[in-house]
XYZ file of C-alpha atoms in Angstrom:
661
model
C 11.574 29.374 21.585
C 8.298 27.304 21.248
C 5.239 27.020 23.971
C 2.890 23.955 24.332
C 0.171 26.148 23.419
C -0.166 28.558 21.229
C -3.770 30.194 22.751
C -4.857 29.303 25.912
C -8.944 29.913 26.687
C -9.683 29.139 30.607
C -13.396 29.155 31.164
C -13.487 30.535 34.484
C -12.259 31.962 36.565
C -11.686 29.506 39.388
C -7.984 27.736 40.527
C -9.116 24.391 39.716
C -8.861 25.473 36.064
C -5.103 26.170 36.132
C -3.085 25.248 32.839
C 0.650 24.530 32.441
C 2.453 25.720 29.808
C 5.935 23.966 28.323
C 8.744 26.513 26.840
C 10.816 24.766 24.662
C 14.137 25.428 22.788
C 14.789 24.532 19.454
C 18.343 25.110 17.458
C 18.282 25.818 14.107
C 19.294 21.966 13.418
C 15.726 21.482 14.978
C 16.943 19.603 18.377
C 15.421 20.697 21.184
C 15.736 20.819 24.863
C 12.718 22.058 27.915
C 13.438 25.801 29.101
C 13.896 25.929 32.944
C 11.612 28.636 33.767
C 14.070 29.887 36.099
C 15.568 31.027 32.702
C 12.351 32.755 31.405
C 11.160 36.471 31.837
C 7.988 36.513 32.055
C 5.672 39.496 31.190
C 1.903 39.507 31.645
C -0.824 41.483 33.359
C -0.936 39.851 36.520
C -4.701 40.891 37.464
C -5.665 38.162 34.989
C -3.228 35.368 35.546
C -0.560 34.244 38.374
C 1.960 32.323 36.694
C 4.207 30.072 39.257
C 7.052 27.523 38.173
C 5.911 24.235 39.390
C 7.863 21.131 38.135
C 9.920 22.408 35.455
C 6.424 24.151 33.803
C 4.574 27.362 33.832
C 1.466 26.695 36.034
C -1.232 29.801 34.700
C -4.025 30.200 37.627
C -6.985 31.866 36.290
C -7.789 35.149 38.601
C -10.637 37.083 36.913
C -12.675 37.371 32.971
C -10.613 39.245 30.905
C -7.756 38.911 28.423
C -4.108 39.672 28.168
C -0.951 38.822 26.504
C 1.860 36.682 27.679
C 5.591 37.528 26.269
C 8.467 34.607 27.160
C 11.385 36.029 26.621
C 14.897 34.149 27.197
C 18.264 34.731 25.156
C 16.970 37.891 23.471
C 14.272 35.260 22.031
C 10.706 35.465 22.855
C 7.436 34.624 22.312
C 3.838 35.637 22.664
C 0.456 33.656 24.014
C -2.796 34.851 24.302
C -4.650 33.941 26.847
C -7.974 34.907 28.286
C -10.624 34.208 30.662
C -14.812 33.488 30.707
C -15.978 31.554 27.613
C -19.555 32.236 26.539
C -21.345 29.621 24.172
C -23.468 31.140 21.842
C -25.823 29.677 18.943
C -25.297 31.348 15.664
C -27.365 29.663 13.215
C -30.660 27.908 14.073
C -30.897 26.030 10.794
C -34.567 27.332 11.692
C -34.289 29.439 7.806
C -36.013 28.554 4.412
C -33.014 26.055 4.770
C -33.283 24.695 0.794
C -32.530 27.913 -0.449
C -29.593 28.250 1.481
C -27.765 25.203 1.325
C -26.960 23.065 -1.571
C -25.520 19.612 -2.009
C -21.729 19.685 -1.358
C -21.429 15.831 -1.311
C -19.599 13.042 -3.407
C -22.936 12.475 -5.397
C -26.176 13.011 -5.275
C -28.241 13.179 -2.060
C -31.703 14.584 -1.280
C -32.597 17.571 0.862
C -35.502 18.149 2.794
C -36.716 20.614 6.028
C -37.155 18.803 8.931
C -38.720 20.020 11.955
C -35.670 19.916 13.737
C -33.895 21.533 10.331
C -32.600 20.235 7.495
C -32.934 16.646 6.501
C -29.895 14.873 4.291
C -30.487 11.183 2.978
C -27.825 10.090 1.203
C -26.578 7.256 -0.355
C -23.204 5.205 0.427
C -20.543 7.184 -0.117
C -17.238 9.225 0.748
C -18.264 12.882 1.619
C -21.758 14.224 2.632
C -22.203 17.845 2.894
C -24.073 21.195 2.597
C -22.187 24.085 0.585
C -23.184 27.346 1.276
C -25.458 28.136 -1.533
C -23.835 31.541 -2.342
C -21.037 34.178 0.003
C -24.464 35.882 1.305
C -25.519 32.772 3.014
C -22.585 31.999 5.192
C -23.054 31.936 9.002
C -21.473 34.479 10.703
C -19.304 34.074 13.518
C -18.992 36.935 16.514
C -15.430 37.338 18.033
C -12.740 35.064 18.029
C -13.957 31.573 18.622
C -12.261 28.943 20.058
C -14.564 26.533 19.247
C -17.708 25.463 17.228
C -19.950 22.951 17.294
C -22.626 21.221 14.548
C -25.321 19.969 16.651
C -26.446 16.975 14.607
C -28.513 13.494 14.353
C -26.283 11.131 12.578
C -27.126 7.695 11.638
C -24.278 6.287 10.476
C -20.899 6.584 11.974
C -18.126 9.083 11.174
C -14.524 8.673 12.109
C -12.522 11.164 14.694
C -10.922 13.933 12.112
C -13.703 13.016 9.207
C -16.141 15.981 10.152
C -15.223 18.950 8.686
C -15.979 22.809 8.881
C -15.571 25.149 6.320
C -15.155 28.514 6.292
C -14.008 32.004 5.175
C -11.733 34.268 7.148
C -11.625 37.892 7.801
C -9.192 37.987 4.456
C -11.480 36.644 2.403
C -9.299 33.147 2.593
C -11.521 30.029 2.505
C -9.535 27.254 4.840
C -10.972 24.257 7.322
C -10.468 22.037 9.752
C -11.327 18.477 10.981
C -13.841 17.847 13.837
C -14.287 15.505 16.248
C -15.929 11.995 15.658
C -19.912 10.815 15.258
C -21.455 7.881 16.220
C -24.565 6.055 14.181
C -27.366 7.223 17.017
C -30.780 8.206 16.892
C -29.256 10.672 19.329
C -28.249 14.295 18.883
C -24.850 14.445 19.531
C -21.921 17.273 18.280
C -19.210 17.310 15.733
C -16.650 19.559 17.819
C -14.054 21.800 15.399
C -11.159 23.626 17.205
C -9.958 26.525 15.261
C -6.501 27.256 14.763
C -4.688 29.722 17.231
C -3.476 31.415 13.682
C -7.081 32.117 12.241
C -7.698 35.511 11.103
C -10.996 36.664 13.035
C -14.128 36.941 12.346
C -15.089 33.706 10.270
C -17.960 33.041 8.972
C -19.518 29.173 7.667
C -19.348 27.944 4.196
C -19.838 24.539 4.731
C -20.107 21.098 6.695
C -19.230 17.464 5.631
C -18.793 14.063 7.439
C -16.172 12.112 5.619
C -15.325 8.249 5.499
C -12.426 7.238 3.264
C -12.795 3.324 3.619
C -14.229 2.332 1.405
C -16.398 -0.803 3.586
C -17.682 1.156 5.865
C -19.104 3.699 3.288
C -23.149 3.401 4.151
C -26.491 4.664 3.343
C -27.657 7.142 5.850
C -29.192 10.491 7.095
C -28.193 13.803 8.709
C -30.319 15.835 10.776
C -28.820 19.481 11.259
C -30.057 21.122 14.741
C -27.413 24.459 15.161
C -24.685 25.275 15.250
C -22.960 26.795 18.393
C -19.812 28.590 19.365
C -17.716 29.432 22.170
C -16.537 32.804 21.958
C -13.705 33.293 25.247
C -13.022 37.352 26.199
C -12.086 39.100 23.113
C -8.219 40.203 23.311
C -6.277 41.875 20.863
C -4.632 38.856 19.184
C -0.677 38.883 18.256
C 0.380 38.798 14.825
C 1.953 35.825 13.066
C 5.000 35.613 13.401
C 6.883 35.941 9.941
C 8.597 33.023 8.362
C 11.984 32.117 9.515
C 14.125 31.582 5.991
C 15.769 27.699 6.026
C 18.960 27.354 4.214
C 18.178 24.808 2.857
C 16.688 27.063 0.414
C 18.628 29.657 -2.113
C 18.009 32.924 -1.515
C 19.109 34.071 -4.890
C 18.363 30.607 -6.889
C 21.613 30.000 -7.136
C 22.877 26.527 -6.269
C 26.161 24.684 -5.390
C 28.417 23.351 -8.823
C 31.903 22.006 -9.301
C 33.131 18.782 -8.429
C 31.233 16.872 -6.098
C 27.870 18.326 -6.759
C 25.654 16.765 -8.955
C 21.922 17.980 -9.687
C 17.730 16.294 -9.639
C 14.218 17.812 -9.786
C 11.207 17.776 -8.525
C 7.322 18.188 -9.546
C 3.831 17.073 -7.511
C 0.252 17.613 -7.370
C -0.277 18.234 -10.960
C -3.827 16.829 -10.964
C -5.104 16.002 -14.643
C -7.808 13.376 -15.733
C -8.341 11.787 -19.231
C -12.000 13.778 -19.271
C -10.589 16.758 -17.811
C -6.768 16.859 -19.762
C -6.150 20.735 -19.576
C -3.584 20.417 -16.443
C -1.417 18.254 -19.390
C 0.049 20.734 -20.129
C 1.086 22.385 -16.602
C 3.529 18.229 -16.982
C 4.634 18.796 -20.271
C 5.618 22.241 -19.603
C 6.988 22.181 -16.126
C 9.282 19.312 -17.584
C 10.617 20.733 -20.163
C 11.601 23.589 -18.496
C 13.185 21.123 -15.883
C 15.159 19.391 -18.764
C 17.004 22.880 -19.861
C 18.662 23.134 -15.579
C 19.867 19.429 -16.830
C 19.331 17.137 -13.940
C 20.507 13.641 -13.525
C 16.892 12.485 -12.764
C 12.893 13.784 -11.682
C 11.259 12.431 -8.743
C 7.796 12.702 -9.705
C 6.358 13.146 -5.910
C 2.155 11.742 -6.209
C -0.752 13.320 -7.694
C 0.179 13.644 -10.921
C -2.739 12.373 -12.213
C -6.030 13.616 -10.079
C -7.659 9.990 -10.701
C -6.156 6.036 -10.543
C -8.434 5.098 -13.327
C -6.041 3.435 -16.036
C -7.578 5.722 -19.500
C -5.639 8.483 -16.233
C -1.833 6.214 -15.835
C -2.729 5.559 -19.519
C -2.731 9.438 -20.580
C 0.007 10.186 -17.493
C 2.921 7.760 -19.418
C 2.251 9.174 -22.680
C 2.603 13.164 -21.409
C 5.488 12.197 -19.152
C 6.953 10.319 -21.854
C 6.364 12.737 -24.616
C 7.729 15.613 -22.617
C 11.172 13.987 -22.124
C 10.435 11.404 -19.053
C 12.589 8.477 -18.754
C 10.268 6.619 -16.523
C 11.908 3.826 -14.784
C 10.537 0.784 -13.272
C 12.110 -0.748 -10.583
C 15.310 -2.985 -11.435
C 15.574 -0.415 -14.274
C 17.814 1.923 -12.278
C 20.668 3.911 -14.617
C 24.206 2.993 -13.410
C 24.802 4.952 -9.972
C 27.708 7.212 -11.300
C 25.540 7.721 -14.543
C 25.429 11.451 -16.314
C 21.537 11.674 -19.221
C 22.875 12.706 -22.498
C 20.837 15.830 -22.612
C 21.365 15.333 -26.322
C 19.063 12.147 -25.527
C 15.665 13.548 -25.095
C 14.537 12.295 -22.294
C 15.940 12.556 -18.559
C 15.527 8.885 -16.059
C 11.965 9.757 -14.150
C 10.969 7.972 -10.845
C 7.047 8.142 -9.854
C 6.216 7.974 -6.569
C 2.560 7.415 -6.021
C 0.068 10.023 -4.103
C -3.409 9.440 -3.009
C -5.029 10.675 -6.457
C -3.328 7.497 -7.570
C -5.905 5.529 -5.956
C -9.187 7.269 -6.620
C -11.466 5.805 -8.866
C -14.748 7.221 -9.843
C -16.243 10.078 -7.626
C -13.510 10.184 -5.266
C -13.821 6.673 -3.935
C -10.418 6.021 -2.725
C -9.106 2.115 -3.454
C -5.663 1.089 -3.838
C -2.500 1.086 -5.620
C -4.028 -2.194 -8.177
C -3.910 0.410 -11.544
C -1.084 2.153 -10.623
C 1.255 -0.998 -9.584
C 0.115 -2.803 -13.579
C 0.944 0.445 -15.783
C 4.502 2.221 -13.698
C 5.287 -1.416 -11.173
C 6.613 -1.591 -7.682
C 5.695 1.326 -6.198
C 7.675 1.731 -3.419
C 12.131 0.758 -3.684
C 15.396 2.520 -2.530
C 18.386 3.112 -5.568
C 21.913 5.274 -5.635
C 22.879 7.394 -7.493
C 26.185 9.356 -7.139
C 26.799 8.965 -3.423
C 23.281 9.618 -2.250
C 20.617 6.610 -1.440
C 17.153 7.620 -2.197
C 14.247 5.900 -0.815
C 10.764 6.469 -2.517
C 7.907 5.233 -0.129
C 4.579 5.196 -0.875
C 1.796 6.774 1.206
C -1.697 6.811 -0.683
C -3.794 5.618 1.690
C -2.231 7.939 4.446
C -0.053 5.949 6.263
C 2.997 3.516 4.770
C 2.242 0.397 6.867
C -1.499 0.694 5.337
C -0.295 1.360 2.163
C 2.228 -1.686 1.680
C 3.304 -2.743 4.961
C 6.373 -4.461 4.255
C 8.089 -0.496 3.091
C 9.190 0.075 6.293
C 10.913 -2.663 6.894
C 12.671 -1.350 3.731
C 13.504 1.523 4.881
C 15.116 0.305 7.993
C 17.425 -2.201 6.087
C 18.189 0.516 3.740
C 19.724 2.860 6.279
C 21.304 0.221 8.182
C 22.568 -0.790 4.861
C 23.650 3.005 4.197
C 25.467 3.228 7.745
C 28.355 0.469 6.948
C 28.750 1.523 2.805
C 31.528 3.990 2.203
C 30.021 4.903 -1.112
C 26.846 6.124 0.131
C 27.292 9.689 1.482
C 23.995 10.620 2.565
C 19.759 9.567 1.833
C 16.984 11.346 0.873
C 13.499 9.735 1.232
C 9.934 10.381 -0.838
C 7.017 9.926 0.262
C 3.828 12.210 -0.784
C 2.447 13.034 2.429
C 4.274 14.651 4.725
C 5.598 13.677 7.857
C 4.505 17.186 9.412
C 1.388 19.422 7.458
C 2.522 22.960 7.889
C -0.796 24.280 7.675
C -2.275 24.533 11.094
C -5.273 22.014 10.174
C -2.672 19.199 9.748
C -4.704 17.375 7.516
C -3.048 16.351 4.850
C 0.408 14.515 6.876
C 0.881 11.092 7.809
C -1.985 9.848 9.303
C -0.935 7.841 11.888
C 1.755 10.533 14.048
C 3.385 7.153 15.882
C 4.766 5.819 12.101
C 5.237 9.703 11.407
C 7.169 9.702 14.626
C 9.333 6.361 13.994
C 10.161 7.451 10.428
C 11.907 10.702 12.285
C 13.597 8.586 14.741
C 15.079 6.722 12.151
C 16.369 9.183 10.373
C 17.601 11.142 13.330
C 19.343 7.890 14.567
C 20.825 7.709 11.348
C 22.142 10.982 11.721
C 24.061 10.847 14.376
C 25.593 7.536 14.458
C 26.720 7.996 10.507
C 27.243 11.881 10.370
C 25.926 10.996 6.994
C 23.320 13.781 6.123
C 19.731 12.950 5.936
C 16.740 14.736 4.188
C 12.726 13.800 3.528
C 10.826 15.293 1.443
C 6.761 15.535 0.786
C 4.263 16.930 -1.078
C 0.145 16.957 -0.571
C -0.588 19.577 2.022
C 0.643 21.933 -1.215
C 2.405 24.616 0.937
C 6.262 25.152 0.162
C 7.951 24.644 3.503
C 11.192 23.486 5.410
C 11.471 22.322 9.114
C 13.966 20.719 10.922
C 13.810 17.980 13.795
C 16.653 15.665 14.823
C 18.932 17.475 12.720
C 17.294 16.240 9.751
C 16.017 18.737 7.190
C 11.826 17.640 6.245
C 10.550 19.870 2.689
C 7.222 19.895 1.504
C 6.672 20.542 -2.004
C 4.961 23.518 -3.591
C 2.060 22.711 -6.205
C 2.861 22.606 -9.373
C -0.626 22.525 -10.940
C -3.123 22.604 -8.425
C -4.234 25.574 -6.727
C -2.462 25.452 -3.273
C -3.645 25.141 0.030
C -1.762 27.901 1.246
C -1.976 31.792 1.887
C 1.133 32.916 -0.973
C 3.053 34.959 1.298
C 3.678 31.521 3.687
C 4.414 29.203 0.841
C 0.985 29.016 -1.085
C 2.068 29.298 -4.112
C 2.396 26.683 -7.830
C 6.134 25.797 -8.885
C 8.930 23.512 -8.587
C 12.038 22.229 -7.025
C 15.989 22.683 -8.050
C 18.276 20.074 -5.609
C 22.347 20.415 -5.723
C 23.972 17.851 -4.039
C 27.640 17.862 -2.588
C 28.660 14.318 -1.743
C 31.624 16.013 -0.401
C 29.851 17.640 2.741
C 28.331 16.051 5.862
C 24.965 16.334 8.009
C 27.110 19.100 9.913
C 27.133 21.283 6.794
C 24.853 22.319 3.462
C 24.986 18.762 1.923
C 21.795 19.441 0.009
C 20.273 22.909 -1.396
C 16.924 23.467 -3.173
C 16.093 26.379 -5.556
C 12.060 26.762 -4.982
C 11.460 28.130 -8.243
C 7.568 29.906 -8.815
C 5.497 29.953 -11.643
C 4.848 33.561 -13.056
C 3.052 35.377 -15.689
C 3.995 38.590 -14.870
C 6.690 40.168 -12.339
C 6.450 43.424 -10.203
C 9.618 45.123 -8.670
C 9.291 48.305 -5.826
C 11.993 50.244 -6.040
C 13.056 53.228 -4.869
C 14.437 55.896 -7.447
C 17.765 57.121 -6.208
C 19.962 55.741 -3.300
C 22.133 58.164 -1.180
C 25.902 56.429 -1.057
C 26.262 54.711 2.387
C 22.585 54.678 2.439
C 19.972 51.630 2.502
C 16.775 50.213 0.889
C 15.001 47.405 0.995
C 13.504 46.014 -2.561
C 10.339 44.292 -2.150
C 7.522 42.835 -5.247
C 5.432 40.613 -6.087
C 4.717 38.113 -8.937
C 1.124 37.021 -10.470
C 0.905 33.752 -11.317
C -0.737 31.720 -14.114
C -3.795 29.261 -13.056
C -2.566 26.243 -14.648
C -1.632 27.850 -17.980
C -4.263 31.041 -18.320
C -4.164 34.017 -16.845
C -4.378 33.982 -13.019
C -4.367 36.125 -10.409
C -2.712 34.730 -6.980
C 0.154 37.536 -6.002
C 3.312 35.840 -4.366
C 5.472 38.323 -2.906
C 9.410 37.479 -3.955
C 10.900 36.466 -0.571
C 11.266 32.905 1.541
C 10.109 29.755 0.803
C 10.467 30.901 -3.130
C 14.138 31.814 -4.181
C 14.488 34.590 -5.980
C 16.461 34.810 -9.297
C 18.352 38.258 -8.279
C 20.741 39.605 -10.901
C 21.881 43.261 -12.212
C 24.292 45.075 -14.087
C 27.826 44.151 -14.024
C 28.257 47.190 -11.584
C 26.011 46.071 -9.354
C 27.331 43.399 -6.332
C 25.216 40.550 -5.247
C 26.223 38.871 -1.952
C 25.581 38.790 1.861
C 27.685 39.815 4.929
C 30.157 42.147 5.795
C 32.723 40.408 3.355
C 30.829 40.749 0.400
C 29.883 44.445 0.847
C 34.155 45.066 1.129
C 34.936 42.760 -1.566
C 31.819 44.947 -3.824
C 33.430 48.211 -2.543
C 37.062 46.755 -3.513
C 35.754 46.091 -7.010
C 34.170 49.514 -7.304
C 30.737 48.551 -7.434
C 28.494 50.788 -7.657
C 26.122 49.268 -5.249
C 25.596 46.262 -3.742
C 22.644 43.808 -3.203
C 21.718 41.400 -0.211
C 19.806 38.050 -1.402
C 19.028 37.404 2.412
C 17.569 40.654 3.472
C 16.765 42.077 0.144
C 18.948 45.153 1.057
C 20.469 47.450 -1.623
C 22.960 49.712 -0.666
C 25.175 52.106 -2.187
C 28.583 52.289 -2.372
C 30.030 54.927 -5.297
C 28.025 57.262 -7.673
C 26.543 55.810 -10.858
C 23.626 54.059 -11.498
C 22.389 50.252 -11.110
C 19.942 48.295 -12.778
C 18.245 45.109 -10.833
C 16.391 42.336 -12.127
C 13.925 39.325 -10.725
C 13.434 36.556 -13.495
C 11.020 33.604 -12.684
C 10.008 30.402 -15.069
C 6.880 31.396 -16.637
C 4.113 28.588 -17.092
C 3.172 29.357 -20.785
C 2.232 26.131 -22.896
C 4.830 24.252 -24.139
C 5.531 24.808 -28.228
C 8.536 25.185 -28.640
C 12.082 26.351 -27.140
C 11.207 29.853 -27.263
C 7.495 29.301 -25.117
C 10.315 27.981 -22.345
C 11.757 31.503 -22.227
C 11.599 33.451 -18.746
C 9.876 35.773 -17.108
C 12.138 39.288 -16.196
C 11.379 42.231 -15.084
C 14.435 45.290 -14.731
C 14.282 48.507 -12.753
C 17.033 50.926 -12.603
C 18.440 53.091 -9.080
C 20.209 56.651 -8.993
C 23.034 56.510 -6.793
C 23.914 60.009 -6.075
C 26.090 61.671 -2.989
C 24.207 62.363 0.463
C 23.998 65.577 2.040
C 26.873 65.130 4.088
C 29.246 65.047 0.942
């Protein structure tokens, strides 16, 4: 169940401020339908709001300045909506202290800071990003309560497009984040950049910076900002409900095992490494990752953008050398191997298809240009090809939109789907673009910018799936949060970052790694025709298990990995659970499987215990001791085959008679 709002804050308790909320049901395949209010049960404080059914929606009328949590339930599912009535606007900072000591330059290039009678003045040349950052953690601006919106009062002599003002903040968990805001117009008058904070924000926050951004080179102009104050709209305080846990999607393998056998084949994906010729340290990540990928013997690798952090000729020349030396045969358009070919593992290389990201279009100082340099080095940046019954459609979204990057790839996509509908040799379709259609992060800042274009692509893929019964899936990167969501029967996956620090929190897909895929050409769209083994890089593994377990008893196992920073030691701690595929194994007397049939089979075979990788539950079956292990890819620099060895940890558990035995 989904609500049209994640959080409601109503300014005043008057009937004129009533708000309507729609309730939608979504099934496992991502098909949606509105839910009739008559089928819902509602739980809330009736003294705070009045709720009635109006035109198939919930009409919420505020009654008094207070807060409540509305719980909407139907068919065993429920969803919570925090509602507050009453909002105060507070000034949280005035730019009237020692502004030159408190703030430092956070622009693409040098700027001139000066104290102005109205606050902080910034004079700047034409550039992409202009802004400030707190000089230290102690200098951040604390914001009280659970603000809905934060506003920066500013004079701006330049225009900044909507969605390209940016507020940086640190949340209650110490995680840095940010949100994009409203436009600025070139004016001598005061105006506001307004930022709406995501409903899932961990409050309280402290503000760490502000920027105005213009990605259009032709519109980047020299000018002046004068920053006057920061305000926050703070509603009545309420205990916000915990963020719901991630719901595992069957696209991602629980235990790292993938379907094999007749009709199946494997490929791999890698993205967001982001090295440059003058900062080549992350080339070691690309080399080590590709060498590890090759040990799984994929038919091909899709490099889904931002392999380099810049698109200058020297960066792209380095990319070709690094990728080729690591074992990539970089396939230009028109050079695709035969459709049913399998690479010879002794050949020393695997076909690699390079999809450009936004960084392949950047020049000096992160100034965005186009894909001229990329095209000169690697050829046409979009294409289609078929492999063992799968049609691959590779798209270039480097400028944040498909039509903005290269208009003719939209007709190419349309034609490729139309041809695949009639072609009996094409069993399914996989579409790749660096920008996902939907960013799983709250700020939604890393998705296709033109939402009409994103909706068009989604409709095309759903229509193809519905009219043919053939599978369709789309893969993005850029948002750097491993994630799967389904819409209209089509799974959309966002890949983890492979080298760059990810954006998301480690417990919700913010980790580094790569993905191994298995395609089953015999399966239809209604079956699980494609599965992904999501590998996370580890330098160490912690596995939490009990010392002993009673026969018939259960224990939920847990643990985490610590991830390296590139190929160097790091501190990111990632739990051993979805969306990571956890490679569980164990002693010969341990069964691994899910469901009642697996338990009965394990009991029949005389196993001592069974482990369910979906629920991470260990069940004792008979007396004895079992060993359980977790294995992860390492991220050591590649030197030889021995450097590719994975990281493994194991624990032994005694299964003992219970008190009733």
